PDB file of C-alpha atoms in Angstrom:
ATOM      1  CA  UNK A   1      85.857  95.168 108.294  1.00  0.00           C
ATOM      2  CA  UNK A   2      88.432  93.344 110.340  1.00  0.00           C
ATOM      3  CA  UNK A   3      91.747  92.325 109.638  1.00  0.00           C
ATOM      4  CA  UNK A   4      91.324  88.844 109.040  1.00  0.00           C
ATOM      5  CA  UNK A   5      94.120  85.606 109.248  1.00  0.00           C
ATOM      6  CA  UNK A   6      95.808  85.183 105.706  1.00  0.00           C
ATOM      7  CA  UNK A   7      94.555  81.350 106.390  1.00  0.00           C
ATOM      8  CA  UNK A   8      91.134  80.418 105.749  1.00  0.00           C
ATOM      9  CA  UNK A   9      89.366  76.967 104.420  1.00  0.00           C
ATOM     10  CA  UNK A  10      88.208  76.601 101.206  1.00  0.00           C
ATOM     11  CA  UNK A  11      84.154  77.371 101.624  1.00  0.00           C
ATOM     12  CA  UNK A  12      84.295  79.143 104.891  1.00  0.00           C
ATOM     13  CA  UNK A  13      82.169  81.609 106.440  1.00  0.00           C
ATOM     14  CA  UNK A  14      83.638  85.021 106.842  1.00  0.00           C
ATOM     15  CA  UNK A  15      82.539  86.919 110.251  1.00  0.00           C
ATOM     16  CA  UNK A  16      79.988  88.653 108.085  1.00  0.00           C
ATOM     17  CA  UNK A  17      78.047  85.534 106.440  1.00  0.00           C
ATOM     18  CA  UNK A  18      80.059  85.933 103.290  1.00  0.00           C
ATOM     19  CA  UNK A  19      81.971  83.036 101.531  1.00  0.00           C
ATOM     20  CA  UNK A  20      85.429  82.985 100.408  1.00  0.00           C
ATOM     21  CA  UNK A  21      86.223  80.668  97.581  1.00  0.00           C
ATOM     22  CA  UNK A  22      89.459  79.244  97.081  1.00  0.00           C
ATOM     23  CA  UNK A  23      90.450  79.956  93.460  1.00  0.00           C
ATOM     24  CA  UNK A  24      93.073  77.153  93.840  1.00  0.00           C
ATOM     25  CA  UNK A  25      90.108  74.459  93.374  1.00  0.00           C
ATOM     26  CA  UNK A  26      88.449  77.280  90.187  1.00  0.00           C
ATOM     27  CA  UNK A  27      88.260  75.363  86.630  1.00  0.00           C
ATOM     28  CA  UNK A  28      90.669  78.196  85.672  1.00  0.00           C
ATOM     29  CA  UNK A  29      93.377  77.157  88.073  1.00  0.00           C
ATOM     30  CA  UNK A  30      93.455  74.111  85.897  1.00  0.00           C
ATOM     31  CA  UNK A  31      93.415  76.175  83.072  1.00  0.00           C
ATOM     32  CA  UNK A  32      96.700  77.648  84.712  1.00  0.00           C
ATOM     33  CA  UNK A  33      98.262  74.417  85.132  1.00  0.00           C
ATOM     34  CA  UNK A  34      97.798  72.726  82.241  1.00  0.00           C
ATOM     35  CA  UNK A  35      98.816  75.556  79.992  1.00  0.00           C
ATOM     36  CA  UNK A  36      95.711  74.838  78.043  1.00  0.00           C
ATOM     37  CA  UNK A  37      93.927  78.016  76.004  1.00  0.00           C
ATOM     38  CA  UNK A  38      92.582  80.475  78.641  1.00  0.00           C
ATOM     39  CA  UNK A  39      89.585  82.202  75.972  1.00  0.00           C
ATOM     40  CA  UNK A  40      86.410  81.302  77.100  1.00  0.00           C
ATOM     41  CA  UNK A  41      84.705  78.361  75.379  1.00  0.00           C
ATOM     42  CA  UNK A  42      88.084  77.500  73.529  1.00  0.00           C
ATOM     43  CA  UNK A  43      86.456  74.028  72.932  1.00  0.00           C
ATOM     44  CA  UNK A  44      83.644  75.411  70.711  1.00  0.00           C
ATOM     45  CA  UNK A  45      80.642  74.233  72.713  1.00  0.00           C
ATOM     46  CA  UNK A  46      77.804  75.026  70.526  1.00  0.00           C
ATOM     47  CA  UNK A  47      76.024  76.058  73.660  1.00  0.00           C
ATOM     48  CA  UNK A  48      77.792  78.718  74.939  1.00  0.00           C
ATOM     49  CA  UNK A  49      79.083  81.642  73.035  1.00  0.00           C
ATOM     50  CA  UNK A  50      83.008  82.565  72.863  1.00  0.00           C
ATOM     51  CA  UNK A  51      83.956  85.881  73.151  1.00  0.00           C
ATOM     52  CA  UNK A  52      84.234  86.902  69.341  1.00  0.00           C
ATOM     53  CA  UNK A  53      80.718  85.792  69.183  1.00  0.00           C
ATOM     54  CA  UNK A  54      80.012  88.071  71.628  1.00  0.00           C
ATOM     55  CA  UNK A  55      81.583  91.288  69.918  1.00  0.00           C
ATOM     56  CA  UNK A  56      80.937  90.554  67.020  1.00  0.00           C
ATOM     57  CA  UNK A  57      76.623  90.493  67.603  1.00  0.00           C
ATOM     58  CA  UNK A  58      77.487  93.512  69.920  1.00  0.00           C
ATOM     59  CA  UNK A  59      78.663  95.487  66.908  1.00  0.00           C
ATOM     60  CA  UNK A  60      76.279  93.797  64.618  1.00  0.00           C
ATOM     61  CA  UNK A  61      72.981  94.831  66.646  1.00  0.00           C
ATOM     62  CA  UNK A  62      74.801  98.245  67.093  1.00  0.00           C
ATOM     63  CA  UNK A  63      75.337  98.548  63.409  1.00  0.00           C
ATOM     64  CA  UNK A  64      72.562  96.378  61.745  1.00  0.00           C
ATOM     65  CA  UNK A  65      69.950  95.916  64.665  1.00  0.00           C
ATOM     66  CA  UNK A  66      66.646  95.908  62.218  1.00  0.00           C
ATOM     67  CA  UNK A  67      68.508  92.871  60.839  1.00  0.00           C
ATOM     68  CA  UNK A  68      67.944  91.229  63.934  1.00  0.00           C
ATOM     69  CA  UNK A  69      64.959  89.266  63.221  1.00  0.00           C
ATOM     70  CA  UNK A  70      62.836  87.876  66.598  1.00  0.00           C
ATOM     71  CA  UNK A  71      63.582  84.266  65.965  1.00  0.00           C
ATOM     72  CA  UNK A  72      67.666  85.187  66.071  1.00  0.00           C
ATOM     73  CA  UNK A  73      67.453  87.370  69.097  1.00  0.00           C
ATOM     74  CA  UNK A  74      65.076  84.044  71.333  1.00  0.00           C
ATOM     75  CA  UNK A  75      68.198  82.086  70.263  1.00  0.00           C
ATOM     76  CA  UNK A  76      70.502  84.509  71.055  1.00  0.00           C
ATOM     77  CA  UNK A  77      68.743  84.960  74.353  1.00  0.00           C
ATOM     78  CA  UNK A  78      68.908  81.325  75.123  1.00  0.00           C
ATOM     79  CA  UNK A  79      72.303  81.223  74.231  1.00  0.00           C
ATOM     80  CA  UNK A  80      73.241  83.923  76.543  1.00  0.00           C
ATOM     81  CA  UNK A  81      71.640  82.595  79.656  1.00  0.00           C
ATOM     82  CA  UNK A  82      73.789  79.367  79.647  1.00  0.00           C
ATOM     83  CA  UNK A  83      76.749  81.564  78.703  1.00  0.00           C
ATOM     84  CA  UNK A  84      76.188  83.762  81.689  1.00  0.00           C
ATOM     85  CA  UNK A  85      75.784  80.609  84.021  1.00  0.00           C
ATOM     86  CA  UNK A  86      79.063  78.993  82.866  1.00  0.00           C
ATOM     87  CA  UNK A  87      80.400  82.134  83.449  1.00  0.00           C
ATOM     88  CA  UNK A  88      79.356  82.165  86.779  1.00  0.00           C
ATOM     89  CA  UNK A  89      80.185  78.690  87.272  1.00  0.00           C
ATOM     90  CA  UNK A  90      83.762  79.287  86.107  1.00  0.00           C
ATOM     91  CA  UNK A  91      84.296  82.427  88.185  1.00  0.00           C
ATOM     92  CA  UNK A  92      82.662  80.439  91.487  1.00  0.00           C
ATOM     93  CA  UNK A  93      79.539  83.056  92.147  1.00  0.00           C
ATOM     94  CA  UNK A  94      78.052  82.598  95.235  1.00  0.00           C
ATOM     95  CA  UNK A  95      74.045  82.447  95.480  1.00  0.00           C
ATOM     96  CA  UNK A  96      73.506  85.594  95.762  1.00  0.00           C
ATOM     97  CA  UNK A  97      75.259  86.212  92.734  1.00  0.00           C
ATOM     98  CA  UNK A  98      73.051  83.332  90.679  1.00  0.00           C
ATOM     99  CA  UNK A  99      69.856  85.305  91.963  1.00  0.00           C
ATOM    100  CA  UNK A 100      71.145  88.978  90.924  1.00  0.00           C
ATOM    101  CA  UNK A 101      71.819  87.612  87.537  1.00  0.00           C
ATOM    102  CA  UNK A 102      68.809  85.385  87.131  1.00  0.00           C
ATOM    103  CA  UNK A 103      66.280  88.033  88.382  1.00  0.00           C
ATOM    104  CA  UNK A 104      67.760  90.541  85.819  1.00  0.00           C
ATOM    105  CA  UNK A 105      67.515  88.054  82.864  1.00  0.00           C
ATOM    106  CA  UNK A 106      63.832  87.181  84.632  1.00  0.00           C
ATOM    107  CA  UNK A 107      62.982  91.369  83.680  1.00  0.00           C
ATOM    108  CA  UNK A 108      64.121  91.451  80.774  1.00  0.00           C
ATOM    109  CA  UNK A 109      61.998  90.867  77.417  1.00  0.00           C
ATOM    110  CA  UNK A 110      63.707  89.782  73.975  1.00  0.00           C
ATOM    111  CA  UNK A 111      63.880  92.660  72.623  1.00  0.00           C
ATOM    112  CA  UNK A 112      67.015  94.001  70.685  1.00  0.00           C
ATOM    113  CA  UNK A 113      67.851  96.262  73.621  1.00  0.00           C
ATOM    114  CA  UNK A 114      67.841  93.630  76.035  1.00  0.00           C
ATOM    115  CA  UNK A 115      69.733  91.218  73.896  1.00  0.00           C
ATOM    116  CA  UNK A 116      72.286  94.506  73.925  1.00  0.00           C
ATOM    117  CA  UNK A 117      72.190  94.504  77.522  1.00  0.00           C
ATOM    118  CA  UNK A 118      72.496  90.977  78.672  1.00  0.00           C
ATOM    119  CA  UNK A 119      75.212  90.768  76.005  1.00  0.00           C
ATOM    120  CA  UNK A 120      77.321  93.534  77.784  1.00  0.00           C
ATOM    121  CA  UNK A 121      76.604  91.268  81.061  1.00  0.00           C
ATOM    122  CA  UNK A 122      78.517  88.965  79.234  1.00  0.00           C
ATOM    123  CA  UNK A 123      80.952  91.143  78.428  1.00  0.00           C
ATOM    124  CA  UNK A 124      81.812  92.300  82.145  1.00  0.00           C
ATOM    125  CA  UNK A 125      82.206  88.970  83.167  1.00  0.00           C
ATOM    126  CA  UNK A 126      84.586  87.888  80.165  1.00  0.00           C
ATOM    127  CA  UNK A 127      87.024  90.748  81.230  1.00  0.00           C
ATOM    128  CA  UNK A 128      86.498  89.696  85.206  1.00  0.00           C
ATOM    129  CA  UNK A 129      87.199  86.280  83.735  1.00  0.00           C
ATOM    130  CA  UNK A 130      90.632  87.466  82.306  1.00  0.00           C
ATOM    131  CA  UNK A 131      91.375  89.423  85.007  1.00  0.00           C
ATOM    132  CA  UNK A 132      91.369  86.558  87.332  1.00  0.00           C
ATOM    133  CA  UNK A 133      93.099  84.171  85.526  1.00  0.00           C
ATOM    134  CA  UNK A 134      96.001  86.717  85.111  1.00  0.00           C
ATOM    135  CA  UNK A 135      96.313  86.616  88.661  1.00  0.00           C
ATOM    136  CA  UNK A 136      96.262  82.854  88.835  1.00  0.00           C
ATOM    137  CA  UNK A 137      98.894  83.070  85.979  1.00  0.00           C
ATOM    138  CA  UNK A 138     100.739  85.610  87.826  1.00  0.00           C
ATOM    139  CA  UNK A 139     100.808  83.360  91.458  1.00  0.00           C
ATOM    140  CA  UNK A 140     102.392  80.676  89.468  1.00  0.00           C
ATOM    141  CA  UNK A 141     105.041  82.388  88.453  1.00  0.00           C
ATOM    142  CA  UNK A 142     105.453  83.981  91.907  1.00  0.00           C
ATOM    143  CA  UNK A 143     104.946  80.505  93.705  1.00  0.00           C
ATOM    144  CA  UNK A 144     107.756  79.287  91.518  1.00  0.00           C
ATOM    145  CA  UNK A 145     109.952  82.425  92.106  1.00  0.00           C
ATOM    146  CA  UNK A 146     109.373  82.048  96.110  1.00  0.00           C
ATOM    147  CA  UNK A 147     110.838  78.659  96.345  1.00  0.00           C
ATOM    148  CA  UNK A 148     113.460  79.605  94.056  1.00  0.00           C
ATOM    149  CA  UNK A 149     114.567  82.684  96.701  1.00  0.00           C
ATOM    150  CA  UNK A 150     114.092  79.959 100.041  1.00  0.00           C
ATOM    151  CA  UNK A 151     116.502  77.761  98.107  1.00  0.00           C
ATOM    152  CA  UNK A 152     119.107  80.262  96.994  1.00  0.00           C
ATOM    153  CA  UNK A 153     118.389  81.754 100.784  1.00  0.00           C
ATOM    154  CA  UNK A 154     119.722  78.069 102.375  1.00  0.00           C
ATOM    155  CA  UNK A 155     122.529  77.686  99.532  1.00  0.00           C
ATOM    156  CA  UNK A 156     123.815  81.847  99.952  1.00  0.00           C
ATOM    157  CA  UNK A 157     127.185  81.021 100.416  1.00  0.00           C
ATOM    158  CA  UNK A 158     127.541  78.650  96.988  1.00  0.00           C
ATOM    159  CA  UNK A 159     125.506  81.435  94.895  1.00  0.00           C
ATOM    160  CA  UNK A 160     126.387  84.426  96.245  1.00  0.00           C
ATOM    161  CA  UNK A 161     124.738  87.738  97.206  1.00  0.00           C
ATOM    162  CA  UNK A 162     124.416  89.129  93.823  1.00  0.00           C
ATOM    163  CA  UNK A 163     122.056  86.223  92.808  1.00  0.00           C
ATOM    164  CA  UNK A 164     120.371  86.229  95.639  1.00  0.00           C
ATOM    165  CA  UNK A 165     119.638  89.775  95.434  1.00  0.00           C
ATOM    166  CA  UNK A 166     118.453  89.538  91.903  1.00  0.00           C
ATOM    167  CA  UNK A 167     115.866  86.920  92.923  1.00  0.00           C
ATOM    168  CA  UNK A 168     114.571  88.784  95.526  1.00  0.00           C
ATOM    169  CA  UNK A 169     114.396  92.111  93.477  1.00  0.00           C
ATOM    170  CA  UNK A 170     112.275  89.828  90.865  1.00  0.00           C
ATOM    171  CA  UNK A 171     110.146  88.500  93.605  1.00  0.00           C
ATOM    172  CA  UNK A 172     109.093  91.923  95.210  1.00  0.00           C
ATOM    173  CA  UNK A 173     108.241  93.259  91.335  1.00  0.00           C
ATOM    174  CA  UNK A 174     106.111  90.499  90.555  1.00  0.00           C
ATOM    175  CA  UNK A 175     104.490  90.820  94.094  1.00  0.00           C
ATOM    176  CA  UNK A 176     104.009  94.547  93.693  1.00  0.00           C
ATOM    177  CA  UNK A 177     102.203  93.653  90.084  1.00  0.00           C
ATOM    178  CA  UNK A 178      99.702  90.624  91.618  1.00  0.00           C
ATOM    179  CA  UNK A 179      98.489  93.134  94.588  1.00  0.00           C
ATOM    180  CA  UNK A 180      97.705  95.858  91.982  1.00  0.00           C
ATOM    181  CA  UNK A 181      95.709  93.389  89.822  1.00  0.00           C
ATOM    182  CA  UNK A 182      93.994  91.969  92.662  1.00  0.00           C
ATOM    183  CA  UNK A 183      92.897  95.736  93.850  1.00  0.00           C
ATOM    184  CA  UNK A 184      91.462  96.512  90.314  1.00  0.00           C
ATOM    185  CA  UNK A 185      89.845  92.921  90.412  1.00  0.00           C
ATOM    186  CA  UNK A 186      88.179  93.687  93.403  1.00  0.00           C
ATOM    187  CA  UNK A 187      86.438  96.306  91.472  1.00  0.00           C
ATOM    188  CA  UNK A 188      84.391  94.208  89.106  1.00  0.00           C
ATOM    189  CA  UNK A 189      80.799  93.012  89.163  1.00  0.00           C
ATOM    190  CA  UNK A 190      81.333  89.942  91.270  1.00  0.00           C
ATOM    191  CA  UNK A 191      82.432  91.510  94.511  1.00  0.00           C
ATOM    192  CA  UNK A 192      85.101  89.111  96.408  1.00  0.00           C
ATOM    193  CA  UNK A 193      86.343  90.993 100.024  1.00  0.00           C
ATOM    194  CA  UNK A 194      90.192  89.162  99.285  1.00  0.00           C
ATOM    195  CA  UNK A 195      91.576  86.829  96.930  1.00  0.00           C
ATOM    196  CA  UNK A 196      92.109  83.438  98.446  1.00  0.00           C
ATOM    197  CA  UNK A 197      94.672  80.712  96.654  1.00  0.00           C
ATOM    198  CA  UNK A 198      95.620  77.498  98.619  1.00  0.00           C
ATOM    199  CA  UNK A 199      93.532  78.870 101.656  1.00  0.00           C
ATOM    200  CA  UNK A 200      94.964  82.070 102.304  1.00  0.00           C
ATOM    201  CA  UNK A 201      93.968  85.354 101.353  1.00  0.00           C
ATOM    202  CA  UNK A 202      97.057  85.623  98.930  1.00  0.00           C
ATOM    203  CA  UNK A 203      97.876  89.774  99.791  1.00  0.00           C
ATOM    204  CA  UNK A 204      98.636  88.561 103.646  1.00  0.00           C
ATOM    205  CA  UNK A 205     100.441  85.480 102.116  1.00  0.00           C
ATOM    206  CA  UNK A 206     102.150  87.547  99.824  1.00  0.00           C
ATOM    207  CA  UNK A 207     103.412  89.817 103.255  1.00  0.00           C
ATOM    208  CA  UNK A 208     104.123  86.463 105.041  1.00  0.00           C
ATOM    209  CA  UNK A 209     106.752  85.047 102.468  1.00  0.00           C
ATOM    210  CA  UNK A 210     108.523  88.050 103.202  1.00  0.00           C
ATOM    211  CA  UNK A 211     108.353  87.968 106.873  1.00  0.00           C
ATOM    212  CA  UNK A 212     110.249  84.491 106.973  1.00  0.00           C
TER     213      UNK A 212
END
């Protein structure tokens, strides 16, 4: 693919059709900011499940699945479809992603092993879930730790080197840390080509701040 601008607008087309969301605008950005609880359905909704539910029926149907009766696993399905689409909804899927996941739950019957299965859908896209809001945990510190350096940058001669230095050194280790979590990211079930924040894709960004 080509080397593309680290600035791009939230929603826009990629040269090849593909859309880049801007996790800036994400519900867990404001998760981020507001330093509320970052595990899935903190608030209890009765309609989605949270992820002890989750493990717990895994291990439960893994240990006990004749005690699943029919009636449990039809809720359980129901249950996991509108978990699966806040999920998506959370983690900004693209259409294409909606259709993989609704023509999947379309095939499969409720049966215990297809409970098991759409349940470890779940699963995947609890720890993608995580793994994302890391990073948008991480670029907040970073975000904070860049301005910090530009200040101590214009104010060198009041702080000193040594200071200076320090910030830096913290600023390149917490750098090095967001682009290896956003190259393992890239590796989960929702495929994203970069990782855009504030309309960049953040790894140029990232190269940028230290360019200036």
């Amino acid at each position: 693919k080509k080397e593309e601008n680290s600035t791009v607008e939230s929603g826009q087309d990629t040269d090849d059709g593909q859309t880049r969301q801007d996790w800036f605008y994400s519900v867990l950005q404001k998760l981020v900011e507001k330093g509320e609880p970052f595990d899935f359905n903190y608030e209890k909704n009765p309609l989605h499940f949270d992820e002890h539910e989750v493990g717990y029926i895994l291990e439960f149907s893994n240990k006990n699945g004749e005690a699943l009766t029919s009636q449990m696993i039809q809720v359980y399905f129901k249950k996991s479809k509108k978990t699966i689409n806040r999920l998506l909804y959370e983690l900004m899927a693209n259409s294409e992603d909606h259709e993989f996941f609704e023509t999947n739950l379309r095939k499969l019957h409720t049966t215990k092993d297809a409970l098991k299965r759409v349940l470890k859908m779940i699963k995947n896209l609890l720890r993608f879930r995580k793994k994302t809001l890391k990073i948008l945990e991480l670029i907040q510190i970073r975000e904070e730790m860049v301005a910090e350096a530009r200040n101590y940058k214009r104010e060198q001669v009041r702080i000193g080197k040594k200071v200076e230095r320090e910030v830096i050194d913290k600023l390149k280790a917490v750098t090095l840390k967001i682009k290896e979590k956003i190259d393992d990211w890239k590796k989960e079930s929702l495929k994203y080509d970069n990782f855009v924040f504030k309309g960049c894709n953040y790894i140029l960004k990232m190269r940028d701040d230290f360019s200036q």
